[in-house]
């Protein structure tokens, strides 16, 4: 079965961009710790969790904007070839954007956790980047599952990126598969609860 090259790669590109942006969240956390900005938040009469939540909200908005730009460029490229950009229209494009941004926010938890524990930009970069390529290439982000070696298919079954990629690719190529979409959001939620839970614990331990 022939595939549209842009449509097949698009989910992987949006996820990769979200991961890279999530890594920047940790770098920013280290910079805030080094500058003393976080010390001011720690003594302010506000809940510490609200500081982290605000940072994650800003990250999510930035990631959604990045994903939207990528999808917009892809739509223009598709229209240039006289094809319909997305099988599910604007609603599908918004869901793809939301999935990418949600995964980026989830991955930000790991980046911020490492940043808070090490207070070191290099360590944060090493951990974030060392996980980026396994998450991407041991998933269905860059290729449909049928095109992957069997051992990669087995690993991709437990990789949250695969759920996002499969749901996004379906929204772009075929239509609304609510089972796949629901599974993608569940995978992101589980991933985010664990990683951002670690970040919250590390954040609360600061300044004590």
mmCIF file of C-alpha atoms in Angstrom:
data_model
loop_
_atom_site.group_PDB
_atom_site.id
_atom_site.type_symbol
_atom_site.label_atom_id
_atom_site.label_comp_id
_atom_site.label_asym_id
_atom_site.label_seq_id
_atom_site.Cartn_x
_atom_site.Cartn_y
_atom_site.Cartn_z
ATOM 1 C CA UNK A 1 0.000 0.000 0.000
ATOM 2 C CA UNK A 2 1.513 3.379 -0.975
ATOM 3 C CA UNK A 3 1.765 6.058 1.676
ATOM 4 C CA UNK A 4 1.872 9.813 1.460
ATOM 5 C CA UNK A 5 5.404 10.588 2.622
ATOM 6 C CA UNK A 6 4.500 13.867 4.342
ATOM 7 C CA UNK A 7 1.506 12.349 6.136
ATOM 8 C CA UNK A 8 3.494 9.341 7.357
ATOM 9 C CA UNK A 9 6.340 11.454 8.757
ATOM 10 C CA UNK A 10 4.197 14.272 10.145
ATOM 11 C CA UNK A 11 3.312 12.625 13.494
ATOM 12 C CA UNK A 12 6.980 11.850 14.142
ATOM 13 C CA UNK A 13 8.019 15.407 13.341
ATOM 14 C CA UNK A 14 5.438 16.914 15.697
ATOM 15 C CA UNK A 15 6.428 14.539 18.521
ATOM 16 C CA UNK A 16 10.153 15.128 17.955
ATOM 17 C CA UNK A 17 9.608 18.890 18.102
ATOM 18 C CA UNK A 18 7.607 18.515 21.324
ATOM 19 C CA UNK A 19 10.381 16.430 22.928
ATOM 20 C CA UNK A 20 13.029 18.962 21.983
ATOM 21 C CA UNK A 21 10.885 21.766 23.382
ATOM 22 C CA UNK A 22 10.330 19.751 26.562
ATOM 23 C CA UNK A 23 14.091 19.460 26.983
ATOM 24 C CA UNK A 24 14.299 23.246 26.834
ATOM 25 C CA UNK A 25 11.944 23.354 29.816
ATOM 26 C CA UNK A 26 14.577 21.649 31.948
ATOM 27 C CA UNK A 27 17.293 23.967 30.686
ATOM 28 C CA UNK A 28 15.121 26.911 31.698
ATOM 29 C CA UNK A 29 14.615 25.399 35.144
ATOM 30 C CA UNK A 30 18.385 25.164 35.663
ATOM 31 C CA UNK A 31 18.774 28.791 34.562
ATOM 32 C CA UNK A 32 16.051 29.901 37.005
ATOM 33 C CA UNK A 33 17.733 27.999 39.843
ATOM 34 C CA UNK A 34 21.137 29.472 39.054
ATOM 35 C CA UNK A 35 19.811 33.032 38.756
ATOM 36 C CA UNK A 36 18.065 32.870 42.127
ATOM 37 C CA UNK A 37 14.597 33.363 40.638
ATOM 38 C CA UNK A 38 13.331 30.125 42.156
ATOM 39 C CA UNK A 39 14.584 31.160 45.604
ATOM 40 C CA UNK A 40 12.215 34.133 45.388
ATOM 41 C CA UNK A 41 9.317 31.844 44.529
ATOM 42 C CA UNK A 42 10.196 29.532 47.427
ATOM 43 C CA UNK A 43 9.824 32.335 50.001
ATOM 44 C CA UNK A 44 6.753 33.881 48.342
ATOM 45 C CA UNK A 45 3.313 33.167 49.905
ATOM 46 C CA UNK A 46 2.217 30.932 47.028
ATOM 47 C CA UNK A 47 1.908 27.205 46.572
ATOM 48 C CA UNK A 48 5.009 25.714 45.004
ATOM 49 C CA UNK A 49 2.918 23.469 42.799
ATOM 50 C CA UNK A 50 1.381 26.557 41.168
ATOM 51 C CA UNK A 51 4.837 27.711 40.048
ATOM 52 C CA UNK A 52 5.513 24.404 38.322
ATOM 53 C CA UNK A 53 1.981 24.266 36.915
ATOM 54 C CA UNK A 54 2.386 27.734 35.409
ATOM 55 C CA UNK A 55 5.674 26.722 33.825
ATOM 56 C CA UNK A 56 4.104 23.593 32.330
ATOM 57 C CA UNK A 57 1.142 25.601 31.018
ATOM 58 C CA UNK A 58 3.509 27.990 29.254
ATOM 59 C CA UNK A 59 5.412 25.001 27.843
ATOM 60 C CA UNK A 60 2.185 23.467 26.582
ATOM 61 C CA UNK A 61 1.113 26.662 24.810
ATOM 62 C CA UNK A 62 4.519 26.958 23.151
ATOM 63 C CA UNK A 63 4.446 23.315 22.038
ATOM 64 C CA UNK A 64 0.923 23.648 20.654
ATOM 65 C CA UNK A 65 2.014 26.693 18.648
ATOM 66 C CA UNK A 66 5.006 24.787 17.276
ATOM 67 C CA UNK A 67 2.859 21.805 16.295
ATOM 68 C CA UNK A 68 0.340 24.144 14.675
ATOM 69 C CA UNK A 69 3.054 25.755 12.563
ATOM 70 C CA UNK A 70 4.336 22.337 11.446
ATOM 71 C CA UNK A 71 0.829 21.186 10.496
ATOM 72 C CA UNK A 72 0.212 24.458 8.670
ATOM 73 C CA UNK A 73 3.344 24.007 6.570
ATOM 74 C CA UNK A 74 2.378 20.385 5.867
ATOM 75 C CA UNK A 75 -1.089 21.514 4.776
ATOM 76 C CA UNK A 76 0.411 24.020 2.353
ATOM 77 C CA UNK A 77 2.715 21.354 0.902
ATOM 78 C CA UNK A 78 -0.233 18.998 0.483
ATOM 79 C CA UNK A 79 -2.416 21.641 -1.158
ATOM 80 C CA UNK A 80 0.419 22.407 -3.567
ATOM 81 C CA UNK A 81 0.019 18.825 -4.838
ATOM 82 C CA UNK A 82 -3.762 19.244 -5.175
ATOM 83 C CA UNK A 83 -4.552 16.940 -2.278
ATOM 84 C CA UNK A 84 -6.787 17.376 0.764
ATOM 85 C CA UNK A 85 -4.441 18.183 3.717
ATOM 86 C CA UNK A 86 -6.195 16.166 6.462
ATOM 87 C CA UNK A 87 -8.902 13.537 6.228
ATOM 88 C CA UNK A 88 -10.500 14.879 9.419
ATOM 89 C CA UNK A 89 -10.182 18.570 8.606
ATOM 90 C CA UNK A 90 -9.538 21.298 11.154
ATOM 91 C CA UNK A 91 -10.873 19.210 14.057
ATOM 92 C CA UNK A 92 -8.385 16.454 13.311
ATOM 93 C CA UNK A 93 -5.539 18.950 12.997
ATOM 94 C CA UNK A 94 -6.456 20.393 16.400
ATOM 95 C CA UNK A 95 -6.440 16.913 17.939
ATOM 96 C CA UNK A 96 -3.008 16.178 16.454
ATOM 97 C CA UNK A 97 -1.777 19.487 17.874
ATOM 98 C CA UNK A 98 -3.249 18.698 21.288
ATOM 99 C CA UNK A 99 -1.691 15.224 21.352
ATOM 100 C CA UNK A 100 1.757 16.573 20.508
ATOM 101 C CA UNK A 101 1.516 19.363 23.085
ATOM 102 C CA UNK A 102 0.206 17.006 25.777
ATOM 103 C CA UNK A 103 3.075 14.595 25.201
ATOM 104 C CA UNK A 104 5.545 17.476 25.319
ATOM 105 C CA UNK A 105 4.154 18.597 28.682
ATOM 106 C CA UNK A 106 4.408 15.018 29.943
ATOM 107 C CA UNK A 107 8.032 14.735 28.816
ATOM 108 C CA UNK A 108 8.762 18.114 30.433
ATOM 109 C CA UNK A 109 8.262 16.343 33.742
ATOM 110 C CA UNK A 110 11.370 14.249 33.149
ATOM 111 C CA UNK A 111 13.389 17.227 31.970
ATOM 112 C CA UNK A 112 12.385 19.293 35.002
ATOM 113 C CA UNK A 113 12.954 16.391 37.392
ATOM 114 C CA UNK A 114 16.530 15.905 36.183
ATOM 115 C CA UNK A 115 17.111 19.665 36.253
ATOM 116 C CA UNK A 116 15.860 19.953 39.829
ATOM 117 C CA UNK A 117 17.878 16.979 41.040
ATOM 118 C CA UNK A 118 21.150 17.829 39.314
ATOM 119 C CA UNK A 119 20.918 21.622 38.827
ATOM 120 C CA UNK A 120 23.126 20.980 35.819
ATOM 121 C CA UNK A 121 22.337 21.850 32.201
ATOM 122 C CA UNK A 122 24.686 19.212 30.760
ATOM 123 C CA UNK A 123 23.117 16.404 32.811
ATOM 124 C CA UNK A 124 19.630 17.535 31.844
ATOM 125 C CA UNK A 125 20.630 17.652 28.185
ATOM 126 C CA UNK A 126 22.272 14.224 28.314
ATOM 127 C CA UNK A 127 19.256 12.497 29.867
ATOM 128 C CA UNK A 128 16.728 14.238 27.612
ATOM 129 C CA UNK A 129 18.614 13.630 24.383
ATOM 130 C CA UNK A 130 19.553 10.044 25.282
ATOM 131 C CA UNK A 131 15.844 9.209 25.492
ATOM 132 C CA UNK A 132 14.723 11.179 22.445
ATOM 133 C CA UNK A 133 15.963 8.813 19.746
ATOM 134 C CA UNK A 134 14.901 5.530 21.416
ATOM 135 C CA UNK A 135 11.426 6.953 21.973
ATOM 136 C CA UNK A 136 11.183 8.053 18.345
ATOM 137 C CA UNK A 137 12.836 5.233 16.441
ATOM 138 C CA UNK A 138 11.557 2.378 18.612
ATOM 139 C CA UNK A 139 8.022 3.469 17.848
ATOM 140 C CA UNK A 140 5.699 3.960 14.897
ATOM 141 C CA UNK A 141 6.492 7.685 14.763
ATOM 142 C CA UNK A 142 8.566 7.542 11.589
ATOM 143 C CA UNK A 143 7.161 4.420 9.901
ATOM 144 C CA UNK A 144 3.905 2.444 10.039
ATOM 145 C CA UNK A 145 4.069 -0.618 12.292
ATOM 146 C CA UNK A 146 4.003 -3.071 9.374
ATOM 147 C CA UNK A 147 7.247 -1.585 8.031
ATOM 148 C CA UNK A 148 9.176 -2.117 11.290
ATOM 149 C CA UNK A 149 11.272 -5.158 12.307
ATOM 150 C CA UNK A 150 9.431 -7.539 14.629
ATOM 151 C CA UNK A 151 11.527 -6.670 17.699
ATOM 152 C CA UNK A 152 10.852 -2.955 17.167
ATOM 153 C CA UNK A 153 7.140 -3.716 16.789
ATOM 154 C CA UNK A 154 7.227 -5.471 20.169
ATOM 155 C CA UNK A 155 8.916 -2.520 21.860
ATOM 156 C CA UNK A 156 6.651 -0.004 20.154
ATOM 157 C CA UNK A 157 3.644 -1.680 21.760
ATOM 158 C CA UNK A 158 4.675 -0.231 25.150
ATOM 159 C CA UNK A 159 6.058 3.046 23.820
ATOM 160 C CA UNK A 160 3.650 5.980 24.391
ATOM 161 C CA UNK A 161 4.975 7.686 21.266
ATOM 162 C CA UNK A 162 3.482 4.879 19.158
ATOM 163 C CA UNK A 163 -0.009 5.548 20.490
ATOM 164 C CA UNK A 164 0.306 9.238 19.668
ATOM 165 C CA UNK A 165 1.759 8.546 16.224
ATOM 166 C CA UNK A 166 -0.895 5.957 15.327
ATOM 167 C CA UNK A 167 -3.764 8.190 16.422
ATOM 168 C CA UNK A 168 -2.281 11.232 14.663
ATOM 169 C CA UNK A 169 -1.570 9.330 11.455
ATOM 170 C CA UNK A 170 -5.120 8.010 11.442
ATOM 171 C CA UNK A 171 -6.496 11.526 11.865
ATOM 172 C CA UNK A 172 -4.383 12.710 8.944
ATOM 173 C CA UNK A 173 -4.893 9.788 6.548
ATOM 174 C CA UNK A 174 -8.169 8.015 7.286
ATOM 175 C CA UNK A 175 -10.578 9.483 9.833
ATOM 176 C CA UNK A 176 -11.659 9.564 13.461
ATOM 177 C CA UNK A 177 -10.691 6.336 15.233
ATOM 178 C CA UNK A 178 -11.880 7.207 18.725
ATOM 179 C CA UNK A 179 -10.422 4.040 20.203
ATOM 180 C CA UNK A 180 -6.929 4.964 18.982
ATOM 181 C CA UNK A 181 -7.420 8.592 20.026
ATOM 182 C CA UNK A 182 -8.585 7.560 23.490
ATOM 183 C CA UNK A 183 -5.671 5.160 23.919
ATOM 184 C CA UNK A 184 -3.263 7.916 22.886
ATOM 185 C CA UNK A 185 -4.598 10.327 25.487
ATOM 186 C CA UNK A 186 -4.541 7.587 28.143
ATOM 187 C CA UNK A 187 -0.915 6.786 27.314
ATOM 188 C CA UNK A 188 0.024 10.466 27.518
ATOM 189 C CA UNK A 189 -1.858 10.851 30.802
ATOM 190 C CA UNK A 190 -0.105 7.864 32.386
ATOM 191 C CA UNK A 191 3.281 9.049 31.113
ATOM 192 C CA UNK A 192 2.604 12.565 32.372
ATOM 193 C CA UNK A 193 1.359 11.552 35.818
ATOM 194 C CA UNK A 194 4.502 9.529 36.499
ATOM 195 C CA UNK A 195 7.055 12.014 35.138
ATOM 196 C CA UNK A 196 5.410 15.194 36.387
ATOM 197 C CA UNK A 197 4.760 13.504 39.719
ATOM 198 C CA UNK A 198 8.514 13.033 40.048
ATOM 199 C CA UNK A 199 9.049 16.671 39.065
ATOM 200 C CA UNK A 200 6.570 17.868 41.708
ATOM 201 C CA UNK A 201 8.311 15.839 44.426
ATOM 202 C CA UNK A 202 11.701 17.204 43.379
ATOM 203 C CA UNK A 203 10.313 20.744 43.252
ATOM 204 C CA UNK A 204 8.819 20.503 46.739
ATOM 205 C CA UNK A 205 12.174 19.325 48.072
ATOM 206 C CA UNK A 206 13.878 22.518 46.882
ATOM 207 C CA UNK A 207 14.587 25.269 49.376
ATOM 208 C CA UNK A 208 13.993 23.096 52.437
#
